[in-house]
C-alpha cells in the first residue's frame, strides 16, 4: 500500500506550486526550531561554570598522563586500509544491487557484473604485483630503489 502511494503519479507531481499555508508552516517550524536551539545553547552558556585551572585545561586521555607531541603522523598503511575498505564497500553495494535484480537483468546484467568483477580483480593483481598491498616494505628493496 505504501509503495503504491510512493510511486503514484500524484505523489511525484511537481507541477502544482506549494500553497502559501504550507510554506508558512514550514518557515514557522524552521524559525521555532532555530529559536529553541539558540535558547538551549544560550541557557547552557549562561548557566555553565566558567572555571579554568591548569589541571582542568590539561589534555586528558583515559587517565594516561600526556607525553610527547599531540600531533603524531599516522603511517600510510592505515590510510590504505581505509581506502581498501571504501573500495570493497562500493563493490559490495554494486554487486548486491545486481543480485537483488538479477532476474530482471538477465544475461546482459550478468555479463556486466562479471566484467566489473574482472576489472576489480585486474586492479587487485596489479596492486599486489607492484607492492601496493605490502604493509611494511623490506629494507633491502627500499635500498635498491624498488621491488621486482
mmCIF file of C-alpha atoms in Angstrom:
data_model
loop_
_atom_site.group_PDB
_atom_site.id
_atom_site.type_symbol
_atom_site.label_atom_id
_atom_site.label_comp_id
_atom_site.label_asym_id
_atom_site.label_seq_id
_atom_site.Cartn_x
_atom_site.Cartn_y
_atom_site.Cartn_z
ATOM 1 C CA UNK A 1 0.000 0.000 0.000
ATOM 2 C CA UNK A 2 2.736 2.471 0.981
ATOM 3 C CA UNK A 3 4.820 1.590 -2.087
ATOM 4 C CA UNK A 4 1.832 2.168 -4.349
ATOM 5 C CA UNK A 5 1.322 5.612 -2.815
ATOM 6 C CA UNK A 6 5.007 6.457 -3.065
ATOM 7 C CA UNK A 7 5.204 5.803 -6.807
ATOM 8 C CA UNK A 8 1.795 7.131 -7.779
ATOM 9 C CA UNK A 9 1.816 9.987 -10.308
ATOM 10 C CA UNK A 10 0.031 12.239 -7.828
ATOM 11 C CA UNK A 11 2.780 11.861 -5.221
ATOM 12 C CA UNK A 12 5.546 12.605 -7.739
ATOM 13 C CA UNK A 13 3.833 15.527 -9.443
ATOM 14 C CA UNK A 14 5.800 18.783 -9.205
ATOM 15 C CA UNK A 15 3.520 20.815 -11.468
ATOM 16 C CA UNK A 16 1.441 22.378 -8.697
ATOM 17 C CA UNK A 17 3.176 25.051 -6.613
ATOM 18 C CA UNK A 18 3.174 24.722 -2.853
ATOM 19 C CA UNK A 19 0.335 26.505 -1.123
ATOM 20 C CA UNK A 20 1.134 29.628 0.936
ATOM 21 C CA UNK A 21 -0.146 27.874 4.052
ATOM 22 C CA UNK A 22 2.302 25.017 3.569
ATOM 23 C CA UNK A 23 5.226 27.402 3.028
ATOM 24 C CA UNK A 24 4.208 29.490 6.039
ATOM 25 C CA UNK A 25 4.048 26.420 8.263
ATOM 26 C CA UNK A 26 7.488 25.310 7.020
ATOM 27 C CA UNK A 27 9.017 28.722 7.728
ATOM 28 C CA UNK A 28 7.327 28.869 11.137
ATOM 29 C CA UNK A 29 8.627 25.388 12.001
ATOM 30 C CA UNK A 30 12.186 26.284 10.938
ATOM 31 C CA UNK A 31 12.093 29.518 12.960
ATOM 32 C CA UNK A 32 10.789 27.710 16.043
ATOM 33 C CA UNK A 33 13.470 25.020 15.735
ATOM 34 C CA UNK A 34 16.240 27.636 15.353
ATOM 35 C CA UNK A 35 14.868 29.649 18.296
ATOM 36 C CA UNK A 36 14.732 26.543 20.508
ATOM 37 C CA UNK A 37 18.316 25.626 19.598
ATOM 38 C CA UNK A 38 19.504 29.182 20.289
ATOM 39 C CA UNK A 39 17.619 29.233 23.608
ATOM 40 C CA UNK A 40 19.104 25.937 24.777
ATOM 41 C CA UNK A 41 22.657 26.890 23.743
ATOM 42 C CA UNK A 42 22.307 30.296 25.407
ATOM 43 C CA UNK A 43 20.961 28.759 28.627
ATOM 44 C CA UNK A 44 23.825 26.257 28.728
ATOM 45 C CA UNK A 45 26.357 29.054 28.196
ATOM 46 C CA UNK A 46 24.796 31.283 30.892
ATOM 47 C CA UNK A 47 24.268 28.562 33.485
ATOM 48 C CA UNK A 48 27.509 26.678 32.918
ATOM 49 C CA UNK A 49 30.501 27.078 35.216
ATOM 50 C CA UNK A 50 33.387 29.020 33.767
ATOM 51 C CA UNK A 51 36.318 27.975 35.912
ATOM 52 C CA UNK A 52 39.699 27.411 34.317
ATOM 53 C CA UNK A 53 42.621 25.831 36.096
ATOM 54 C CA UNK A 54 45.834 24.430 34.622
ATOM 55 C CA UNK A 55 44.779 20.930 35.650
ATOM 56 C CA UNK A 56 41.335 21.352 34.084
ATOM 57 C CA UNK A 57 42.776 22.721 30.848
ATOM 58 C CA UNK A 58 45.361 19.914 30.530
ATOM 59 C CA UNK A 59 44.633 17.195 27.945
ATOM 60 C CA UNK A 60 43.188 14.003 29.371
ATOM 61 C CA UNK A 61 43.217 10.639 27.651
ATOM 62 C CA UNK A 62 41.725 7.782 29.660
ATOM 63 C CA UNK A 63 43.733 8.533 32.778
ATOM 64 C CA UNK A 64 47.077 8.436 30.979
ATOM 65 C CA UNK A 65 49.320 11.435 31.509
ATOM 66 C CA UNK A 66 50.113 13.136 28.187
ATOM 67 C CA UNK A 67 53.630 12.769 26.882
ATOM 68 C CA UNK A 68 55.185 13.906 23.639
ATOM 69 C CA UNK A 69 53.543 15.822 20.843
ATOM 70 C CA UNK A 70 49.802 15.675 20.379
ATOM 71 C CA UNK A 71 50.109 15.625 16.602
ATOM 72 C CA UNK A 72 51.535 12.297 15.526
ATOM 73 C CA UNK A 73 51.661 11.268 11.914
ATOM 74 C CA UNK A 74 49.719 8.143 11.084
ATOM 75 C CA UNK A 75 51.517 5.583 8.927
ATOM 76 C CA UNK A 76 50.365 5.365 5.315
ATOM 77 C CA UNK A 77 49.212 1.710 5.553
ATOM 78 C CA UNK A 78 46.388 2.770 7.860
ATOM 79 C CA UNK A 79 45.097 5.060 5.129
ATOM 80 C CA UNK A 80 45.470 2.234 2.603
ATOM 81 C CA UNK A 81 43.253 0.033 4.756
ATOM 82 C CA UNK A 82 40.632 2.789 4.834
ATOM 83 C CA UNK A 83 40.772 3.186 1.049
ATOM 84 C CA UNK A 84 40.510 -0.583 0.528
ATOM 85 C CA UNK A 85 37.508 -0.661 2.853
ATOM 86 C CA UNK A 86 35.778 2.055 0.827
ATOM 87 C CA UNK A 87 36.537 0.331 -2.469
ATOM 88 C CA UNK A 88 35.219 -3.014 -1.277
ATOM 89 C CA UNK A 89 32.153 -1.386 0.294
ATOM 90 C CA UNK A 90 31.268 0.254 -3.031
ATOM 91 C CA UNK A 91 31.957 -3.036 -4.796
ATOM 92 C CA UNK A 92 29.633 -4.861 -2.389
ATOM 93 C CA UNK A 93 26.859 -2.311 -2.929
ATOM 94 C CA UNK A 94 27.084 -2.659 -6.710
ATOM 95 C CA UNK A 95 27.187 -6.459 -6.648
ATOM 96 C CA UNK A 96 24.373 -6.721 -4.104
ATOM 97 C CA UNK A 97 22.203 -4.332 -6.104
ATOM 98 C CA UNK A 98 22.782 -6.576 -9.114
ATOM 99 C CA UNK A 99 21.943 -9.650 -7.025
ATOM 100 C CA UNK A 100 18.620 -8.133 -5.977
ATOM 101 C CA UNK A 101 17.579 -7.527 -9.588
ATOM 102 C CA UNK A 102 19.283 -10.493 -11.260
ATOM 103 C CA UNK A 103 16.029 -11.885 -12.630
ATOM 104 C CA UNK A 104 15.228 -8.577 -14.359
ATOM 105 C CA UNK A 105 18.706 -8.009 -15.783
ATOM 106 C CA UNK A 106 19.225 -11.442 -17.308
ATOM 107 C CA UNK A 107 22.433 -12.486 -19.023
ATOM 108 C CA UNK A 108 23.323 -8.932 -20.002
ATOM 109 C CA UNK A 109 23.391 -7.922 -16.355
ATOM 110 C CA UNK A 110 25.431 -10.988 -15.504
ATOM 111 C CA UNK A 111 27.962 -10.084 -18.204
ATOM 112 C CA UNK A 112 28.187 -6.512 -16.906
ATOM 113 C CA UNK A 113 28.738 -7.513 -13.281
ATOM 114 C CA UNK A 114 31.251 -10.160 -14.392
ATOM 115 C CA UNK A 115 33.177 -7.506 -16.310
ATOM 116 C CA UNK A 116 33.059 -5.254 -13.218
ATOM 117 C CA UNK A 117 34.481 -8.025 -11.010
ATOM 118 C CA UNK A 118 37.131 -8.819 -13.648
ATOM 119 C CA UNK A 119 38.286 -5.176 -13.715
ATOM 120 C CA UNK A 120 38.463 -5.160 -9.899
ATOM 121 C CA UNK A 121 40.465 -8.393 -9.951
ATOM 122 C CA UNK A 122 42.900 -6.994 -12.526
ATOM 123 C CA UNK A 123 43.360 -3.887 -10.351
ATOM 124 C CA UNK A 124 43.961 -6.060 -7.289
ATOM 125 C CA UNK A 125 46.503 -8.174 -9.160
ATOM 126 C CA UNK A 126 48.311 -5.011 -10.315
ATOM 127 C CA UNK A 127 48.416 -3.673 -6.746
ATOM 128 C CA UNK A 128 49.748 -6.989 -5.491
ATOM 129 C CA UNK A 129 52.426 -7.152 -8.180
ATOM 130 C CA UNK A 130 53.645 -3.569 -7.645
ATOM 131 C CA UNK A 131 53.750 -3.963 -3.845
ATOM 132 C CA UNK A 132 50.828 -1.669 -3.073
ATOM 133 C CA UNK A 133 49.479 -4.194 -0.581
ATOM 134 C CA UNK A 134 52.729 -4.572 1.391
ATOM 135 C CA UNK A 135 52.255 -3.362 4.935
ATOM 136 C CA UNK A 136 55.982 -2.975 5.648
ATOM 137 C CA UNK A 137 58.302 -2.753 2.655
ATOM 138 C CA UNK A 138 61.521 -4.665 3.101
ATOM 139 C CA UNK A 139 64.608 -2.599 3.868
ATOM 140 C CA UNK A 140 66.677 -4.206 1.134
ATOM 141 C CA UNK A 141 64.037 -3.389 -1.507
ATOM 142 C CA UNK A 142 63.987 0.251 -0.419
ATOM 143 C CA UNK A 143 67.781 0.362 -0.693
ATOM 144 C CA UNK A 144 67.676 -0.956 -4.259
ATOM 145 C CA UNK A 145 65.064 1.575 -5.336
ATOM 146 C CA UNK A 146 62.101 -0.712 -5.824
ATOM 147 C CA UNK A 147 60.877 -4.262 -5.914
ATOM 148 C CA UNK A 148 60.930 -6.954 -8.521
#
